[in-house]
Amino acid sequence: MTPKTLISANHINLSHHGKKVLDEVSFELKAGEFITLIGPNGAGKSSLIKILLGLIAPDNGKIKKSKNIRLGYTPQKFIANEFIPISVADFLKLNQKIDTQFLIDTATLTGIETRLHLPLNSLSGGEMQRVLLARALLAKPNVLILDEPAQNLDVDGQMQLYQLIQDIHQQQGCAVLMVSHDLHRVMKESTQVLCLYHHICCMGQPEAIIKDSQFNHLFANQMDELMATYEHHHNHKHKH
Amino acid sequence: MEDFIIRAALAAIGISIIAGSLGCFVIWKRMSYFSESISHSALLGVSLGLVSGLGLHFGLLIVGAIFSILIVVLQQRQFLSNDAILGIFSHISLSLGIVLLALVGGANTDYFSLLFGDILSISNQDIIWIYAILVLVSILLSIFWQRLLLLTLNEELGVASGLNRLAYQLLFMLMIALTVSVSVQIVGVLLITSLLIIPPATARVFARSPAQMVLLSIVVSMIAVVMGLSGSIYYDVATGPAIVIALGILFLLSQILPKRNII
């Protein structure tokens, strides 16, 4: 039996002020898959995610979602309304029914168990990313959409987050669609890499990093455990 | 105690519960200018009520609802910034209201009490209206509290979890229109917004959760309306300004007092 398609995008087009942002974008996310969406800044990655989520409407094209889809989503830029006094725990529970044990387990998994009683607005960027991930997980998702979850994190923080995402994908088996602006390094966990620059330039599977060749890095060994390279195979050129 | 004082107190307390709770959302959503626009449309509602014979409250409600919907529709088109749209609505509706009222109400129209509130105008029927709307708003708020709060905290997260942003925006605006329709008599067209924003602004300093902020805001509002009403009767001044001055005193105190969580 082939894995079930959870979300499919068919010929999505979007223009903004006469400029083409998305051009005939089509792809599918199947159960258990891990798609990494890469592309330079301004390539239309976040617009595509917003269309998938129904936050903005495409000019034309269709999004199909399977009926029993449960979405977990972490936005790229999250600004909590600064005027609302709310604790991390209350934010996690907001508009979803969660039993306390599940909340504590998820907070422990994401490493925010000591932050639960703090005001939401007192968190650092990295802590907020973890809180958002925790909130997404509390929805018991079968699809996790992560828009540049590692932004604003130092290398150590990025690694922890990637490790966490890998664990979640392996253990909970939910499909993942992760956006990254790193063009050459993607998570090894990725089953498919989509390279977007307004249209889908290429797609394919990542290749394992050749040890210490390109990325002579302080954390190279640990990073290698999690990351892989992606070789672009474009058959066309852009006027960038 | 005189009957009219009891009626005024009952009305004022009812309104302070409605405005105190919805006002938190007005502050959180930064929509004080929106509530200002809707309350300025109230004079138009008063004249509609007079002309059509539907009465004050229906007139206010219909005009408030129409204006809420118009503003939401215009905001969707995004050809002007929100504050420009609201500014246009606010002053045109106020001017239209005054002119229409002069045409249909004749020389006897008491502008002063419409603009600044008049406790003598509260009838038993008004009390029934206020408490019916209090019950309605409380039911709506308790059903949709979590969803409204999530959308207010972060719209993207709310929509991504399947909430219809337009529907809840409309629901909220209609609740504001309801509030305006019962607040005109007590505080007057020009001062309704202060009843919506000063109590939550005062409560914000001490509140640690959204629910606490709502409760505190209601308490602040109740204290202020009772203070304002007493002052208004004792010194024989307009009710609206007396209540707003009481609110101002409480707000000032909240800013001066050491910031401690009192709950």
XYZ file of C-alpha atoms in Angstrom:
503
model
C 0.000 0.000 0.000
C 1.423 3.381 -0.945
C 1.564 5.988 1.815
C -1.431 8.269 1.998
C -1.147 11.779 0.581
C -1.821 14.216 3.406
C -1.428 17.529 1.593
C -1.143 18.192 -2.087
C -0.521 21.498 -3.833
C -1.601 21.678 -7.453
C -0.393 24.422 -9.791
C -0.235 27.123 -7.155
C 0.251 30.652 -8.482
C 0.614 33.825 -6.471
C 1.517 37.358 -7.478
C 2.238 40.278 -5.220
C 2.090 43.791 -6.677
C 2.435 42.372 -10.189
C 5.467 40.288 -9.265
C 5.232 36.538 -9.530
C 5.902 35.017 -6.104
C 4.844 31.456 -6.854
C 4.716 30.006 -10.333
C 2.919 26.702 -10.972
C 4.097 25.080 -7.746
C 2.946 21.493 -7.261
C 4.021 18.873 -4.753
C 2.697 16.273 -2.356
C 3.371 15.476 1.255
C 2.721 11.841 2.091
C 2.354 10.140 5.462
C 5.705 9.663 7.184
C 7.612 11.816 4.687
C 10.088 14.515 5.657
C 10.237 17.269 3.072
C 12.783 20.038 3.401
C 11.859 23.149 1.463
C 14.896 25.229 0.615
C 15.436 28.374 -1.386
C 17.079 31.781 -1.066
C 15.443 34.613 0.865
C 12.435 35.972 -0.980
C 11.959 32.782 -2.971
C 8.355 32.422 -1.825
C 8.875 29.709 0.806
C 6.838 31.351 3.535
C 4.136 32.367 1.045
C 3.821 28.741 -0.016
C 3.522 27.636 3.620
C 0.886 30.288 4.278
C -1.109 29.092 1.283
C -0.857 25.478 2.503
C -2.194 26.567 5.883
C -4.966 28.695 4.426
C -3.519 31.921 5.827
C -3.490 33.483 2.370
C -5.349 32.466 -0.775
C -3.450 31.667 -3.978
C -4.377 33.519 -7.200
C -5.131 30.129 -8.648
C -4.306 26.517 -7.982
C -5.643 24.138 -5.381
C -4.607 22.793 -2.008
C -6.045 19.427 -1.063
C -5.811 18.199 2.493
C -6.733 14.739 3.659
C -9.796 14.678 5.888
C -8.148 13.347 9.024
C -5.246 15.769 8.931
C -4.038 17.155 12.266
C -1.695 20.050 11.708
C 1.048 21.295 13.959
C 2.611 24.545 12.798
C 5.431 26.769 13.976
C 5.491 30.168 12.243
C 8.696 31.790 11.055
C 8.116 35.015 12.887
C 6.114 34.627 16.032
C 5.209 37.711 17.934
C 2.910 37.064 20.854
C 0.576 39.960 21.525
C 2.520 41.919 24.121
C -0.559 43.280 25.860
C -1.932 39.902 26.914
C -0.543 38.645 30.219
C -0.280 34.887 29.730
C 2.000 32.161 31.055
C 3.765 29.635 28.844
C 1.572 26.835 30.228
C -1.652 28.746 29.560
C -0.445 29.528 26.044
C 0.246 25.830 25.400
C -3.224 24.881 26.626
C -5.026 27.671 24.786
C -7.812 26.331 22.574
C -6.728 22.721 22.868
C -7.789 20.086 25.382
C -4.697 18.600 26.949
C -4.249 16.523 30.051
C -1.576 17.665 32.466
C 0.653 14.619 32.063
C 0.822 15.036 28.289
C 1.653 18.713 28.769
C 4.502 17.885 31.153
C 5.822 15.100 28.910
C 5.837 17.361 25.863
C 7.434 20.207 27.811
C 10.143 17.815 28.983
C 10.695 16.514 25.453
C 11.166 20.042 24.150
C 13.196 21.129 27.185
C 10.879 23.865 28.413
C 9.604 22.182 31.578
C 11.213 24.841 33.778
C 9.674 27.667 31.742
C 6.006 26.725 32.068
C 5.133 29.302 34.710
C 7.001 32.209 33.166
C 5.195 34.924 31.224
C 5.218 34.071 27.501
C 6.787 37.416 26.668
C 9.831 36.810 28.860
C 11.229 34.009 26.690
C 14.338 34.218 24.530
C 14.175 33.478 20.808
C 15.393 29.909 21.223
C 13.018 29.194 24.091
C 10.119 30.579 22.059
C 10.963 28.213 19.180
C 10.809 25.290 21.598
C 7.543 26.507 23.077
C 6.067 26.797 19.579
C 7.259 23.295 18.761
C 5.724 22.034 22.009
C 2.426 23.707 21.158
C 2.506 22.163 17.684
C 3.186 18.712 19.198
C 0.368 19.073 21.713
C -2.059 19.101 18.790
C -0.984 15.436 18.275
C -0.198 16.232 14.650
C 0.197 13.837 11.746
C 1.654 16.748 9.792
C 4.210 19.111 11.258
C 4.942 22.291 9.327
C 8.033 24.112 10.561
C 8.954 27.461 9.020
C 12.670 28.026 9.621
C 12.614 26.644 13.155
C 16.378 27.017 13.626
C 16.579 30.719 12.864
C 18.133 32.887 15.562
C 19.694 29.868 17.235
C 23.421 29.366 17.734
C 25.026 26.223 16.352
C 24.537 24.367 19.602
C 20.892 25.341 19.780
C 20.356 24.432 16.137
C 21.800 21.000 16.712
C 19.587 20.354 19.709
C 16.555 21.457 17.756
C 17.427 19.312 14.722
C 18.002 16.344 17.022
C 14.607 16.950 18.552
C 12.899 17.201 15.157
C 14.614 14.003 14.040
C 13.472 12.190 17.191
C 9.926 13.426 16.718
C 9.843 12.310 13.098
C 11.248 8.897 13.948
C 9.249 8.268 17.105
C 5.903 9.867 16.351
C 5.945 9.075 12.663
C 4.279 12.297 11.621
C 5.036 13.822 8.239
C 7.261 16.890 8.391
C 7.526 19.848 6.052
C 10.435 22.004 7.146
C 11.523 25.281 5.592
C 15.184 26.181 5.611
C 17.159 28.935 3.942
C 20.384 26.926 4.105
C 20.800 25.937 0.468
C 23.386 23.214 0.817
C 22.796 21.543 4.131
C 19.581 19.789 4.958
C 18.668 17.352 7.669
C 19.686 13.790 6.907
C 16.215 12.799 7.948
C 14.814 14.444 4.806
C 13.229 12.008 2.398
C 12.749 14.713 -0.190
C 14.279 18.137 -0.778
C 12.363 20.787 -2.678
C 14.318 23.734 -3.998
C 12.073 26.724 -4.583
C 12.785 29.927 -6.370
C 9.266 31.111 -7.258
C 8.918 27.833 -9.125
C 10.233 24.440 -8.062
C 13.774 24.406 -9.456
C 14.571 20.865 -8.523
C 13.704 18.136 -6.102
C 15.513 15.057 -4.927
C 17.085 13.145 -2.082
C 19.933 14.460 0.069
C 23.327 12.794 0.094
C 25.359 12.072 3.179
C 28.028 14.545 4.101
C 31.509 13.419 3.190
C 33.347 13.575 6.449
C 35.287 16.774 7.057
C 35.442 17.739 3.458
C 33.311 20.796 2.975
C 32.245 21.543 6.496
C 35.261 21.775 8.654
C 33.361 22.867 11.591
C 33.663 22.944 15.349
C 30.682 20.655 15.634
C 31.351 18.880 12.390
C 31.122 15.368 13.728
C 27.968 15.912 15.679
C 26.498 17.960 12.872
C 27.245 15.158 10.423
C 25.097 12.824 12.435
C 22.127 15.019 11.711
C 22.888 16.795 8.491
C 23.405 15.871 4.874
C 24.322 17.787 1.769
C 21.957 18.453 -1.016
C 23.300 18.647 -4.527
C 21.272 20.897 -6.767
C 20.686 19.636 -10.263
C 19.229 22.603 -12.040
C 18.963 22.458 -15.772
C 18.270 26.167 -16.096
C 19.698 29.484 -14.905
C 18.223 32.485 -13.134
C 18.971 36.126 -13.553
C 19.507 36.677 -9.829
C -33.265 56.186 47.822
C -34.818 57.658 44.727
C -35.957 55.204 42.066
C -33.916 56.832 39.335
C -30.741 56.416 41.360
C -31.367 52.693 41.795
C -32.071 52.348 38.082
C -28.947 54.322 37.205
C -26.815 52.203 39.540
C -28.216 48.950 38.139
C -27.628 50.153 34.593
C -24.129 51.387 35.308
C -23.100 48.145 37.012
C -24.482 46.061 34.148
C -22.633 48.153 31.612
C -19.400 48.050 33.550
C -19.441 44.238 33.446
C -20.021 44.202 29.676
C -17.516 46.941 28.853
C -14.938 45.795 31.405
C -14.671 42.337 29.850
C -14.932 43.246 26.156
C -12.623 46.178 26.795
C -9.751 43.753 27.443
C -10.053 42.566 23.850
C -10.222 46.173 22.660
C -6.887 46.822 24.399
C -5.319 43.541 23.262
C -6.426 44.027 19.673
C -5.480 47.737 19.713
C -8.956 48.603 18.598
C -9.771 51.610 20.735
C -10.123 53.690 17.596
C -12.576 51.151 16.216
C -14.777 51.354 19.293
C -14.559 55.139 19.021
C -15.881 54.965 15.459
C -18.744 52.675 16.404
C -19.736 54.877 19.323
C -19.649 57.960 17.118
C -22.108 56.214 14.827
C -24.492 56.037 17.790
C -26.097 59.433 17.103
C -27.079 58.088 13.709
C -28.613 55.134 15.553
C -30.534 57.457 17.844
C -32.030 59.313 14.877
C -32.844 56.057 13.098
C -34.604 54.886 16.228
C -36.638 58.110 16.297
C -37.576 58.150 12.612
C -38.429 54.467 12.291
C -40.234 54.230 15.595
C -38.134 51.164 16.449
C -36.844 52.889 19.537
C -33.419 53.860 20.789
C -31.864 50.452 21.339
C -32.886 48.879 18.020
C -31.764 51.993 16.164
C -28.371 51.889 17.884
C -27.997 48.174 17.320
C -28.846 48.286 13.613
C -26.548 51.223 12.856
C -23.739 49.750 14.992
C -24.005 46.392 13.229
C -24.045 47.964 9.764
C -21.007 50.077 10.589
C -19.110 47.098 12.014
C -19.729 45.077 8.865
C -18.823 48.018 6.585
C -15.560 48.578 8.428
C -14.620 44.877 8.245
C -15.383 44.815 4.509
C -13.326 47.960 3.863
C -10.439 46.594 5.916
C -10.401 43.462 3.765
C -9.846 45.552 0.658
C -6.728 47.075 2.188
C -6.621 50.148 0.009
C -6.295 52.410 3.026
C -4.750 51.950 6.445
C -7.108 50.998 9.248
C -6.752 54.244 11.133
C -7.612 56.243 8.010
C -10.734 54.130 7.396
C -11.787 54.483 11.022
C -11.074 58.221 11.035
C -13.270 58.735 7.984
C -16.097 56.686 9.469
C -15.819 58.183 12.881
C -16.261 61.813 11.928
C -18.670 61.373 9.037
C -20.978 59.313 11.224
C -20.799 61.810 14.080
C -21.611 64.700 11.737
C -24.365 62.772 9.964
C -25.823 61.866 13.334
C -25.922 65.463 14.531
C -27.441 66.765 11.280
C -30.049 63.990 11.013
C -30.980 64.394 14.637
C -31.519 68.108 14.080
C -33.786 67.293 11.134
C -35.863 64.558 12.773
C -35.617 65.390 16.433
C -36.464 69.039 16.142
C -35.437 71.675 18.603
C -36.110 69.550 21.646
C -33.203 67.166 21.134
C -30.985 67.116 24.185
C -27.578 66.844 22.527
C -25.751 67.300 25.764
C -27.181 64.193 27.375
C -26.634 62.157 24.209
C -23.011 63.211 23.988
C -22.172 62.996 27.690
C -24.736 60.712 29.267
C -27.796 61.272 31.432
C -28.827 58.973 34.251
C -32.278 60.495 34.391
C -33.050 58.935 31.039
C -32.765 55.330 32.282
C -36.101 53.500 32.301
C -37.022 50.042 33.554
C -37.069 48.897 29.948
C -33.482 50.106 29.505
C -32.426 47.994 32.485
C -33.984 44.926 30.875
C -32.069 45.680 27.645
C -28.783 46.092 29.468
C -29.116 42.840 31.378
C -30.312 40.916 28.318
C -27.213 42.072 26.468
C -25.051 41.320 29.501
C -26.321 37.724 29.449
C -25.845 37.454 25.675
C -22.286 38.857 25.736
C -21.348 36.641 28.703
C -22.607 33.541 26.898
C -20.797 34.461 23.668
C -17.584 35.293 25.496
C -17.578 32.089 27.515
C -18.233 29.956 24.423
C -15.667 31.669 22.198
C -13.182 32.862 24.846
C -10.367 30.448 23.962
C -10.742 30.937 20.223
C -10.958 34.729 20.407
C -7.973 34.783 22.735
C -5.846 32.583 20.450
C -6.675 34.702 17.394
C -5.870 37.840 19.375
C -2.616 36.442 20.722
C -1.439 35.383 17.271
C -3.722 35.370 14.278
C -1.554 32.960 12.243
C -1.679 30.251 14.871
C -5.419 30.662 15.172
C -6.085 30.439 11.446
C -3.628 27.552 11.053
C -5.626 25.647 13.668
C -8.728 26.074 11.546
C -10.394 29.214 12.932
C -12.144 31.589 10.545
C -10.522 34.938 11.251
C -13.214 36.975 9.514
C -16.065 35.329 11.401
C -14.476 35.987 14.794
C -13.525 39.531 13.849
C -17.152 40.154 12.931
C -18.405 38.486 16.106
C -16.157 40.714 18.192
C -17.188 43.883 16.392
C -20.867 43.045 16.768
C -20.333 42.560 20.499
C -18.790 46.042 20.609
C -21.834 47.375 18.752
C -24.029 45.731 21.413
C -22.000 47.385 24.159
C -22.250 50.786 22.530
C -26.004 50.411 22.117
C -26.532 50.136 25.869
C -23.811 52.540 27.024
C -24.944 55.711 25.250
C -27.463 56.729 27.927
C -25.072 56.394 30.831
C -21.752 57.736 29.536
C -22.757 59.387 26.267
C -21.567 58.953 22.693
C -18.245 60.719 23.164
C -17.077 58.849 26.242
C -18.000 55.187 25.634
C -14.481 54.278 24.538
C -13.058 55.277 27.906
C -15.358 52.737 29.558
C -13.889 50.126 27.238
C -10.216 50.967 27.562
C -9.460 52.575 30.922
C -10.570 49.637 33.149
C -8.452 47.026 31.317
C -5.534 49.465 31.090
C -5.757 49.813 34.869
C -6.098 46.058 35.371
C -3.184 45.235 33.053
C -0.649 46.352 35.630
C -1.738 43.740 38.143
C -3.030 40.869 36.034
C -1.028 37.709 35.444
C -3.474 35.919 33.171
C -6.065 36.994 30.620
C -8.930 35.862 32.864
C -7.511 37.794 35.828
C -7.290 40.878 33.653
C -10.967 40.569 32.698
C -12.087 40.116 36.305
C -9.958 42.990 37.595
C -11.106 45.180 34.769
C -14.744 44.542 35.706
C -13.998 45.365 39.353
C -12.210 48.599 38.397
C -15.083 49.534 36.126
C -17.703 48.875 38.807
C -15.874 50.969 41.387
C -15.508 53.813 38.891
C -19.151 53.859 37.778
C -20.383 53.879 41.366
C -17.930 56.685 42.229
C -18.874 58.577 39.078
C -22.612 58.173 39.582
C -22.435 59.397 43.168
C -20.339 62.354 42.100
C -22.701 63.119 39.256
C -25.726 63.143 41.565
C -23.998 64.989 44.399
C -22.481 67.763 42.275
C -25.206 67.689 39.620
C -22.818 67.240 36.689
C -23.070 65.055 33.584
C -22.693 61.344 34.357
C -20.290 60.431 31.573
C -17.526 62.872 32.489
C -17.964 62.065 36.218
C -17.450 58.354 35.517
C -14.473 59.009 33.247
C -12.827 61.184 35.909
C -13.299 58.361 38.436
C -11.765 55.932 35.924
C -8.895 58.362 35.427
C -8.222 58.506 39.161
C -8.104 54.690 39.404
C -5.840 54.480 36.364
C -3.472 57.053 37.829
C -3.390 55.159 41.129
C -2.535 51.925 39.282
C 0.397 53.652 37.646
C 1.672 55.228 40.848
C 1.219 52.245 43.174
C 4.171 49.852 43.435
C 3.798 47.145 40.777
C 2.871 44.111 42.760
C 0.708 41.238 41.772
C -2.225 41.689 44.081
C -3.861 38.398 43.191
